[in-house]
């Protein structure tokens, strides 16, 4: 069994939809490409056929990886979580101790991370630095520029 990852219902639905799309439309497109390349003659000297077969292999690899992710995915049950601490699927408002700037992030799994949407991975340096902290705590986060300090202002689920 692989590593269990926790997702929002929306995030898990996206993964399942992508998997379904790859299994249906993706496989159909590759099959068409292979058939078209096969119609062009001698397969031993057909670069299009080789490229289509390589693309098929990559598609099947992606499908297998996505199936493993979906198989190990779990939807978070917020009712069983300690809401006083930062954890997966919590939205945390933090203030940079040095410059006073405040931002909010939601901690999610790696596959759901989207910085533009304010979603950061729990496995990222920021996510690891914030995980387990309570309101009022100072989180020290290791960044390439050095150690950054953030005060936890608010935690919500």
Backbone as JSON Lines, residues from 0, in Angstrom:
{"i":0,"aa":"X","n":[0.84,-1.18,0.0],"ca":[0.0,0.0,0.0],"c":[0.88,1.24,0.0]}
{"i":1,"aa":"X","n":[0.49,2.23,-0.76],"ca":[1.27,3.46,-0.86],"c":[0.94,4.42,0.26]}
{"i":2,"aa":"X","n":[1.42,5.63,0.1],"ca":[1.18,6.66,1.1],"c":[-0.22,7.21,0.94]}
{"i":3,"aa":"X","n":[-0.95,7.25,2.03],"ca":[-2.29,7.82,2.0],"c":[-2.16,9.33,1.96]}
{"i":4,"aa":"X","n":[-2.88,9.96,1.04],"ca":[-2.92,11.41,0.92],"c":[-4.34,11.86,1.18]}
{"i":5,"aa":"X","n":[-4.47,13.01,1.82],"ca":[-5.79,13.54,2.13],"c":[-6.13,14.68,1.18]}
{"i":6,"aa":"X","n":[-7.38,14.7,0.74],"ca":[-7.85,15.66,-0.25],"c":[-9.18,16.27,0.18]}
{"i":7,"aa":"X","n":[-9.47,17.39,-0.44],"ca":[-10.82,17.93,-0.34],"c":[-11.68,17.11,-1.28]}
{"i":8,"aa":"X","n":[-12.99,17.16,-1.12],"ca":[-13.88,16.44,-2.04],"c":[-13.66,16.95,-3.46]}
{"i":9,"aa":"X","n":[-13.5,18.27,-3.6],"ca":[-13.29,18.89,-4.91],"c":[-11.98,18.4,-5.54]}
{"i":10,"aa":"X","n":[-10.92,18.33,-4.75],"ca":[-9.63,17.89,-5.26],"c":[-9.64,16.45,-5.72]}
{"i":11,"aa":"X","n":[-10.3,15.59,-4.95],"ca":[-10.38,14.18,-5.32],"c":[-11.23,14.0,-6.57]}
{"i":12,"aa":"X","n":[-12.29,14.78,-6.7],"ca":[-13.13,14.71,-7.89],"c":[-12.33,15.12,-9.13]}
{"i":13,"aa":"X","n":[-11.49,16.14,-9.0],"ca":[-10.65,16.58,-10.12],"c":[-9.72,15.45,-10.57]}
{"i":14,"aa":"X","n":[-9.1,14.78,-9.59],"ca":[-8.2,13.67,-9.92],"c":[-8.94,12.54,-10.64]}
{"i":15,"aa":"X","n":[-10.13,12.21,-10.13],"ca":[-10.91,11.13,-10.75],"c":[-11.36,11.52,-12.16]}
{"i":16,"aa":"X","n":[-11.74,12.78,-12.33],"ca":[-12.14,13.25,-13.67],"c":[-10.98,13.19,-14.65]}
{"i":17,"aa":"X","n":[-9.79,13.61,-14.19],"ca":[-8.6,13.56,-15.05],"c":[-8.27,12.12,-15.44]}
{"i":18,"aa":"X","n":[-8.37,11.21,-14.47],"ca":[-8.1,9.8,-14.74],"c":[-9.09,9.26,-15.77]}
{"i":19,"aa":"X","n":[-10.36,9.58,-15.61],"ca":[-11.37,9.12,-16.56],"c":[-11.11,9.68,-17.96]}
{"i":20,"aa":"X","n":[-10.73,10.95,-18.04],"ca":[-10.41,11.59,-19.31],"c":[-9.24,10.89,-20.01]}
{"i":21,"aa":"X","n":[-8.2,10.58,-19.25],"ca":[-7.03,9.9,-19.83],"c":[-7.39,8.5,-20.3]}
{"i":22,"aa":"X","n":[-8.21,7.79,-19.53],"ca":[-8.57,6.43,-19.88],"c":[-9.46,6.36,-21.12]}
{"i":23,"aa":"X","n":[-10.29,7.37,-21.31],"ca":[-11.21,7.34,-22.45],"c":[-10.64,8.13,-23.63]}
{"i":24,"aa":"X","n":[-10.72,9.42,-23.56],"ca":[-10.31,10.26,-24.68],"c":[-8.81,10.13,-24.98]}
{"i":25,"aa":"X","n":[-7.99,10.09,-23.94],"ca":[-6.54,9.97,-24.13],"c":[-6.16,8.7,-24.87]}
{"i":26,"aa":"X","n":[-6.73,7.59,-24.45],"ca":[-6.44,6.32,-25.11],"c":[-6.98,6.3,-26.54]}
{"i":27,"aa":"X","n":[-8.16,6.89,-26.77],"ca":[-8.72,6.94,-28.12],"c":[-7.82,7.75,-29.05]}
{"i":28,"aa":"X","n":[-7.33,8.89,-28.56],"ca":[-6.46,9.74,-29.38],"c":[-5.18,9.02,-29.76]}
{"i":29,"aa":"X","n":[-4.58,8.33,-28.8],"ca":[-3.34,7.58,-29.06],"c":[-3.61,6.45,-30.06]}
{"i":30,"aa":"X","n":[-4.71,5.76,-29.9],"ca":[-5.06,4.67,-30.82],"c":[-5.2,5.19,-32.26]}
{"i":31,"aa":"X","n":[-5.81,6.38,-32.4],"ca":[-5.93,6.99,-33.74],"c":[-4.57,7.31,-34.32]}
{"i":32,"aa":"X","n":[-3.69,7.88,-33.49],"ca":[-2.34,8.22,-33.95],"c":[-1.59,6.97,-34.41]}
{"i":33,"aa":"X","n":[-1.71,5.91,-33.65],"ca":[-1.02,4.66,-34.01],"c":[-1.6,4.11,-35.31]}
{"i":34,"aa":"X","n":[-2.92,4.13,-35.45],"ca":[-3.56,3.62,-36.67],"c":[-3.15,4.44,-37.9]}
{"i":35,"aa":"X","n":[-3.11,5.76,-37.75],"ca":[-2.69,6.61,-38.87],"c":[-1.24,6.34,-39.25]}
{"i":36,"aa":"X","n":[-0.38,6.18,-38.26],"ca":[1.03,5.92,-38.53],"c":[1.21,4.55,-39.16]}
{"i":37,"aa":"X","n":[0.42,3.57,-38.7],"ca":[0.51,2.21,-39.24],"c":[0.11,2.2,-40.72]}
{"i":38,"aa":"X","n":[-0.85,3.03,-41.1],"ca":[-1.32,3.1,-42.49],"c":[-0.27,3.67,-43.43]}
{"i":39,"aa":"X","n":[0.77,4.27,-42.9],"ca":[1.78,4.91,-43.75],"c":[2.86,3.95,-44.21]}
{"i":40,"aa":"X","n":[2.72,2.68,-43.9],"ca":[3.64,1.71,-44.47],"c":[4.53,1.0,-43.47]}
{"i":41,"aa":"X","n":[5.73,0.67,-43.91],"ca":[6.71,-0.14,-43.19],"c":[6.94,0.39,-41.77]}
{"i":42,"aa":"X","n":[6.59,-0.43,-40.78],"ca":[6.7,0.0,-39.39],"c":[8.14,0.07,-38.9]}
{"i":43,"aa":"X","n":[9.05,-0.66,-39.53],"ca":[10.44,-0.67,-39.07],"c":[11.14,0.65,-39.35]}
{"i":44,"aa":"X","n":[10.63,1.45,-40.29],"ca":[11.26,2.73,-40.61],"c":[10.27,3.88,-40.44]}
{"i":45,"aa":"X","n":[9.27,3.68,-39.61],"ca":[8.21,4.67,-39.46],"c":[8.38,5.42,-38.14]}
{"i":46,"aa":"X","n":[8.95,6.62,-38.23],"ca":[9.21,7.43,-37.02],"c":[7.9,7.85,-36.35]}
{"i":47,"aa":"X","n":[6.86,8.11,-37.15],"ca":[5.57,8.51,-36.57],"c":[4.99,7.39,-35.71]}
{"i":48,"aa":"X","n":[5.13,6.15,-36.18],"ca":[4.63,5.0,-35.44],"c":[5.39,4.87,-34.12]}
{"i":49,"aa":"X","n":[6.72,4.99,-34.19],"ca":[7.54,4.9,-32.97],"c":[7.16,5.99,-31.97]}
{"i":50,"aa":"X","n":[6.94,7.2,-32.47],"ca":[6.56,8.32,-31.59],"c":[5.19,8.07,-30.96]}
{"i":51,"aa":"X","n":[4.26,7.54,-31.74],"ca":[2.92,7.26,-31.22],"c":[2.97,6.16,-30.16]}
{"i":52,"aa":"X","n":[3.8,5.14,-30.38],"ca":[3.94,4.07,-29.39],"c":[4.6,4.59,-28.11]}
{"i":53,"aa":"X","n":[5.58,5.49,-28.26],"ca":[6.2,6.11,-27.08],"c":[5.17,6.92,-26.31]}
{"i":54,"aa":"X","n":[4.35,7.68,-27.03],"ca":[3.31,8.49,-26.39],"c":[2.32,7.59,-25.66]}
{"i":55,"aa":"X","n":[2.02,6.43,-26.26],"ca":[1.11,5.48,-25.63],"c":[1.71,4.98,-24.31]}
{"i":56,"aa":"X","n":[2.99,4.68,-24.33],"ca":[3.66,4.22,-23.1],"c":[3.63,5.27,-22.01]}
{"i":57,"aa":"X","n":[3.87,6.52,-22.38],"ca":[3.84,7.61,-21.41],"c":[2.43,7.82,-20.85]}
{"i":58,"aa":"X","n":[1.44,7.7,-21.71],"ca":[0.05,7.85,-21.27],"c":[-0.31,6.75,-20.27]}
{"i":59,"aa":"X","n":[0.07,5.52,-20.58],"ca":[-0.24,4.41,-19.68],"c":[0.48,4.56,-18.34]}
{"i":60,"aa":"X","n":[1.7,5.09,-18.37],"ca":[2.44,5.35,-17.14],"c":[1.72,6.4,-16.29]}
{"i":61,"aa":"X","n":[1.27,7.46,-16.94],"ca":[0.53,8.51,-16.23],"c":[-0.77,7.97,-15.64]}
{"i":62,"aa":"X","n":[-1.46,7.14,-16.4],"ca":[-2.71,6.53,-15.91],"c":[-2.41,5.65,-14.69]}
{"i":63,"aa":"X","n":[-1.36,4.86,-14.76],"ca":[-1.02,3.97,-13.63],"c":[-0.68,4.78,-12.38]}
{"i":64,"aa":"X","n":[0.08,5.86,-12.55],"ca":[0.43,6.7,-11.4],"c":[-0.81,7.35,-10.8]}
{"i":65,"aa":"X","n":[-1.68,7.85,-11.66],"ca":[-2.91,8.51,-11.2],"c":[-3.83,7.51,-10.5]}
{"i":66,"aa":"X","n":[-3.9,6.28,-11.02],"ca":[-4.71,5.25,-10.36],"c":[-4.17,4.96,-8.96]}
{"i":67,"aa":"X","n":[-2.85,4.95,-8.81],"ca":[-2.25,4.72,-7.5],"c":[-2.58,5.87,-6.55]}
{"i":68,"aa":"X","n":[-2.52,7.1,-7.04],"ca":[-2.84,8.26,-6.21],"c":[-4.3,8.21,-5.78]}
{"i":69,"aa":"X","n":[-5.2,7.96,-6.73],"ca":[-6.63,7.91,-6.41],"c":[-6.91,6.74,-5.46]}
{"i":70,"aa":"X","n":[-6.24,5.63,-5.65],"ca":[-6.43,4.47,-4.77],"c":[-6.02,4.73,-3.33]}
{"i":71,"aa":"X","n":[-5.05,5.62,-3.14],"ca":[-4.58,5.93,-1.79],"c":[-5.16,7.24,-1.25]}
{"i":72,"aa":"X","n":[-6.09,7.83,-1.98],"ca":[-6.67,9.12,-1.59],"c":[-7.78,8.93,-0.57]}
{"i":73,"aa":"X","n":[-7.85,9.84,0.34],"ca":[-8.92,9.87,1.34],"c":[-9.45,11.29,1.44]}
{"i":74,"aa":"X","n":[-10.76,11.41,1.66],"ca":[-11.36,12.73,1.86],"c":[-11.27,13.04,3.35]}
{"i":75,"aa":"X","n":[-10.83,14.23,3.67],"ca":[-10.69,14.64,5.07],"c":[-12.04,14.78,5.76]}
{"i":76,"aa":"X","n":[-12.1,14.33,6.98],"ca":[-13.29,14.48,7.82],"c":[-12.94,15.52,8.88]}
{"i":77,"aa":"X","n":[-13.38,16.76,8.65],"ca":[-13.05,17.86,9.55],"c":[-13.6,17.67,10.96]}
{"i":78,"aa":"X","n":[-14.64,16.87,11.13],"ca":[-15.24,16.7,12.45],"c":[-14.32,15.94,13.4]}
{"i":79,"aa":"X","n":[-13.33,15.23,12.87],"ca":[-12.43,14.43,13.71],"c":[-11.06,15.08,13.86]}
{"i":80,"aa":"X","n":[-10.94,16.36,13.49],"ca":[-9.64,17.02,13.52],"c":[-9.52,17.97,14.7]}
{"i":81,"aa":"X","n":[-8.29,18.17,15.15],"ca":[-8.01,19.16,16.19],"c":[-7.93,20.52,15.5]}
{"i":82,"aa":"X","n":[-8.99,21.3,15.63],"ca":[-9.07,22.58,14.91],"c":[-8.29,23.7,15.59]}
{"i":83,"aa":"X","n":[-7.65,23.4,16.71],"ca":[-6.86,24.44,17.37],"c":[-5.44,24.5,16.81]}
{"i":84,"aa":"X","n":[-5.08,23.55,15.98],"ca":[-3.74,23.51,15.39],"c":[-3.81,23.52,13.87]}
{"i":85,"aa":"X","n":[-2.75,24.02,13.25],"ca":[-2.66,24.03,11.8],"c":[-2.44,22.6,11.33]}
{"i":86,"aa":"X","n":[-3.2,22.19,10.3],"ca":[-3.05,20.86,9.74],"c":[-3.57,20.85,8.31]}
{"i":87,"aa":"X","n":[-3.64,19.68,7.73],"ca":[-4.12,19.54,6.35],"c":[-5.54,20.12,6.26]}
{"i":88,"aa":"X","n":[-5.79,20.86,5.21],"ca":[-7.07,21.51,4.89],"c":[-7.43,22.68,5.8]}
{"i":89,"aa":"X","n":[-6.49,23.09,6.66],"ca":[-6.77,24.29,7.46],"c":[-6.35,25.52,6.66]}
{"i":90,"aa":"X","n":[-7.1,26.6,6.88],"ca":[-6.73,27.88,6.3],"c":[-6.1,28.67,7.43]}
{"i":91,"aa":"X","n":[-4.88,29.12,7.19],"ca":[-4.13,29.79,8.25],"c":[-3.76,31.2,7.78]}
{"i":92,"aa":"X","n":[-4.02,32.16,8.65],"ca":[-3.64,33.55,8.38],"c":[-2.35,33.8,9.17]}
{"i":93,"aa":"X","n":[-1.31,34.22,8.43],"ca":[-0.01,34.42,9.07],"c":[0.5,35.83,8.82]}
{"i":94,"aa":"X","n":[1.35,36.29,9.74],"ca":[1.96,37.61,9.6],"c":[3.46,37.45,9.65]}
{"i":95,"aa":"X","n":[4.14,38.03,8.64],"ca":[5.59,38.02,8.61],"c":[6.07,38.91,9.75]}
{"i":96,"aa":"X","n":[6.84,38.35,10.68],"ca":[7.3,39.09,11.86],"c":[8.19,40.26,11.46]}
{"i":97,"aa":"X","n":[8.97,40.08,10.41],"ca":[9.94,41.1,10.01],"c":[9.29,42.31,9.35]}
{"i":98,"aa":"X","n":[8.36,42.09,8.4],"ca":[7.8,43.23,7.66],"c":[6.32,43.49,7.93]}
{"i":99,"aa":"X","n":[5.66,42.65,8.74],"ca":[4.27,42.87,9.1],"c":[3.25,42.48,8.04]}
{"i":100,"aa":"X","n":[3.68,41.94,6.91],"ca":[2.76,41.55,5.84],"c":[1.96,40.31,6.27]}
{"i":101,"aa":"X","n":[0.65,40.33,6.0],"ca":[-0.19,39.17,6.34],"c":[-0.69,38.5,5.07]}
{"i":102,"aa":"X","n":[-0.76,37.18,5.11],"ca":[-1.3,36.39,4.0],"c":[-2.05,35.21,4.6]}
{"i":103,"aa":"X","n":[-2.92,34.62,3.78],"ca":[-3.65,33.42,4.19],"c":[-3.38,32.31,3.19]}
{"i":104,"aa":"X","n":[-3.21,31.11,3.7],"ca":[-2.99,29.94,2.87],"c":[-3.85,28.8,3.39]}
{"i":105,"aa":"X","n":[-4.26,27.94,2.47],"ca":[-4.9,26.69,2.84],"c":[-3.89,25.58,2.59]}
{"i":106,"aa":"X","n":[-3.68,24.72,3.57],"ca":[-2.73,23.62,3.43],"c":[-3.43,22.42,2.81]}
{"i":107,"aa":"X","n":[-2.89,21.93,1.71],"ca":[-3.49,20.84,0.95],"c":[-2.43,19.81,0.59]}
{"i":108,"aa":"X","n":[-2.84,18.75,-0.11],"ca":[-1.89,17.74,-0.58],"c":[-1.07,18.32,-1.74]}
{"i":109,"aa":"X","n":[0.01,17.65,-2.09],"ca":[0.88,18.14,-3.16],"c":[0.13,18.3,-4.49]}
{"i":110,"aa":"X","n":[-0.76,17.36,-4.81],"ca":[-1.46,17.4,-6.09],"c":[-2.45,18.56,-6.17]}
{"i":111,"aa":"X","n":[-2.94,19.03,-5.04],"ca":[-3.91,20.13,-5.03],"c":[-3.27,21.5,-4.89]}
{"i":112,"aa":"X","n":[-1.98,21.56,-4.6],"ca":[-1.3,22.83,-4.36],"c":[-1.43,23.76,-5.57]}
{"i":113,"aa":"X","n":[-1.76,25.01,-5.3],"ca":[-1.91,26.05,-6.33],"c":[-1.7,27.39,-5.64]}
{"i":114,"aa":"X","n":[-0.49,27.93,-5.74],"ca":[-0.15,29.15,-5.02],"c":[-1.05,30.32,-5.4]}
{"i":115,"aa":"X","n":[-1.43,30.4,-6.68],"ca":[-2.31,31.49,-7.12],"c":[-3.66,31.44,-6.42]}
{"i":116,"aa":"X","n":[-4.11,30.23,-6.09],"ca":[-5.39,30.05,-5.4],"c":[-5.21,30.07,-3.88]}
{"i":117,"aa":"X","n":[-3.99,30.3,-3.41],"ca":[-3.74,30.35,-1.98],"c":[-3.66,28.98,-1.33]}
{"i":118,"aa":"X","n":[-3.37,27.94,-2.13],"ca":[-3.27,26.58,-1.6],"c":[-1.82,26.14,-1.67]}
{"i":119,"aa":"X","n":[-1.24,25.82,-0.51],"ca":[0.14,25.35,-0.48],"c":[0.19,23.92,0.04]}
{"i":120,"aa":"X","n":[1.19,23.21,-0.42],"ca":[1.35,21.81,-0.05],"c":[1.81,21.68,1.4]}
{"i":121,"aa":"X","n":[1.22,20.73,2.1],"ca":[1.64,20.43,3.46],"c":[3.08,19.94,3.47]}
{"i":122,"aa":"X","n":[3.54,19.37,2.35],"ca":[4.9,18.84,2.26],"c":[5.93,19.91,1.9]}
{"i":123,"aa":"X","n":[5.49,21.12,1.55],"ca":[6.41,22.2,1.21],"c":[7.08,22.74,2.47]}
{"i":124,"aa":"X","n":[8.18,23.48,2.33],"ca":[8.81,24.06,3.53],"c":[7.83,24.91,4.35]}
{"i":125,"aa":"X","n":[6.99,25.69,3.68],"ca":[5.99,26.49,4.4],"c":[5.01,25.58,5.13]}
{"i":126,"aa":"X","n":[4.49,24.58,4.43],"ca":[3.53,23.67,5.03],"c":[4.1,22.94,6.23]}
{"i":127,"aa":"X","n":[5.33,22.45,6.09],"ca":[5.97,21.75,7.22],"c":[6.21,22.69,8.39]}
{"i":128,"aa":"X","n":[6.58,23.95,8.08],"ca":[6.85,24.92,9.14],"c":[5.6,25.33,9.9]}
{"i":129,"aa":"X","n":[4.45,25.36,9.2],"ca":[3.19,25.78,9.83],"c":[2.47,24.63,10.52]}
{"i":130,"aa":"X","n":[2.67,23.41,10.04],"ca":[1.93,22.24,10.53],"c":[2.12,22.06,12.04]}
{"i":131,"aa":"X","n":[1.0,21.9,12.73],"ca":[1.04,21.63,14.17],"c":[1.09,22.87,15.04]}
{"i":132,"aa":"X","n":[1.23,24.04,14.45],"ca":[1.3,25.28,15.23],"c":[-0.1,25.72,15.64]}
{"i":133,"aa":"X","n":[-0.17,26.47,16.74],"ca":[-1.43,27.0,17.25],"c":[-1.46,28.51,17.07]}
{"i":134,"aa":"X","n":[-2.64,29.08,17.24],"ca":[-2.8,30.52,17.14],"c":[-1.88,31.21,18.15]}
{"i":135,"aa":"X","n":[-1.14,32.22,17.67],"ca":[-0.2,32.95,18.51],"c":[1.22,32.42,18.45]}
{"i":136,"aa":"X","n":[1.42,31.19,17.95],"ca":[2.76,30.62,17.82],"c":[3.55,31.34,16.74]}
{"i":137,"aa":"X","n":[4.87,31.25,16.84],"ca":[5.77,31.77,15.81],"c":[6.33,30.56,15.06]}
{"i":138,"aa":"X","n":[6.09,30.53,13.75],"ca":[6.62,29.44,12.91],"c":[7.9,29.91,12.26]}
{"i":139,"aa":"X","n":[8.95,29.13,12.4],"ca":[10.21,29.43,11.74],"c":[10.29,28.54,10.51]}
{"i":140,"aa":"X","n":[10.4,29.2,9.34],"ca":[10.38,28.47,8.08],"c":[11.7,28.67,7.36]}
{"i":141,"aa":"X","n":[12.32,27.54,7.0],"ca":[13.59,27.6,6.28],"c":[13.33,27.89,4.81]}
{"i":142,"aa":"X","n":[13.91,28.95,4.32],"ca":[13.78,29.34,2.91],"c":[15.18,29.54,2.35]}
{"i":143,"aa":"X","n":[15.31,29.56,1.02],"ca":[16.64,29.79,0.44],"c":[17.29,31.09,0.93]}
{"i":144,"aa":"X","n":[16.47,32.08,1.25],"ca":[17.0,33.37,1.71],"c":[17.34,33.35,3.2]}
{"i":145,"aa":"X","n":[17.07,32.24,3.87],"ca":[17.33,32.14,5.3],"c":[16.08,31.75,6.06]}
{"i":146,"aa":"X","n":[16.12,31.9,7.37],"ca":[14.97,31.54,8.2],"c":[13.99,32.71,8.27]}
{"i":147,"aa":"X","n":[12.73,32.41,7.97],"ca":[11.67,33.42,8.04],"c":[10.79,33.09,9.23]}
{"i":148,"aa":"X","n":[10.29,34.14,9.9],"ca":[9.42,33.92,11.05],"c":[8.04,34.48,10.75]}
{"i":149,"aa":"X","n":[7.01,33.67,11.04],"ca":[5.63,34.06,10.84],"c":[4.82,33.79,12.09]}
{"i":150,"aa":"X","n":[3.99,34.76,12.46],"ca":[3.11,34.58,13.6],"c":[1.78,34.04,13.08]}
{"i":151,"aa":"X","n":[1.24,33.02,13.76],"ca":[-0.05,32.44,13.38],"c":[-1.14,33.35,13.95]}
{"i":152,"aa":"X","n":[-1.89,34.02,13.08],"ca":[-2.95,34.94,13.51],"c":[-4.29,34.25,13.67]}
{"i":153,"aa":"X","n":[-4.59,33.32,12.76],"ca":[-5.9,32.67,12.79],"c":[-5.84,31.34,12.08]}
{"i":154,"aa":"X","n":[-6.65,30.39,12.54],"ca":[-6.74,29.05,11.93],"c":[-8.22,28.76,11.75]}
{"i":155,"aa":"X","n":[-8.59,28.35,10.55],"ca":[-9.98,27.96,10.31],"c":[-10.03,26.72,9.43]}
{"i":156,"aa":"X","n":[-11.14,26.01,9.5],"ca":[-11.34,24.8,8.69],"c":[-12.57,24.93,7.85]}
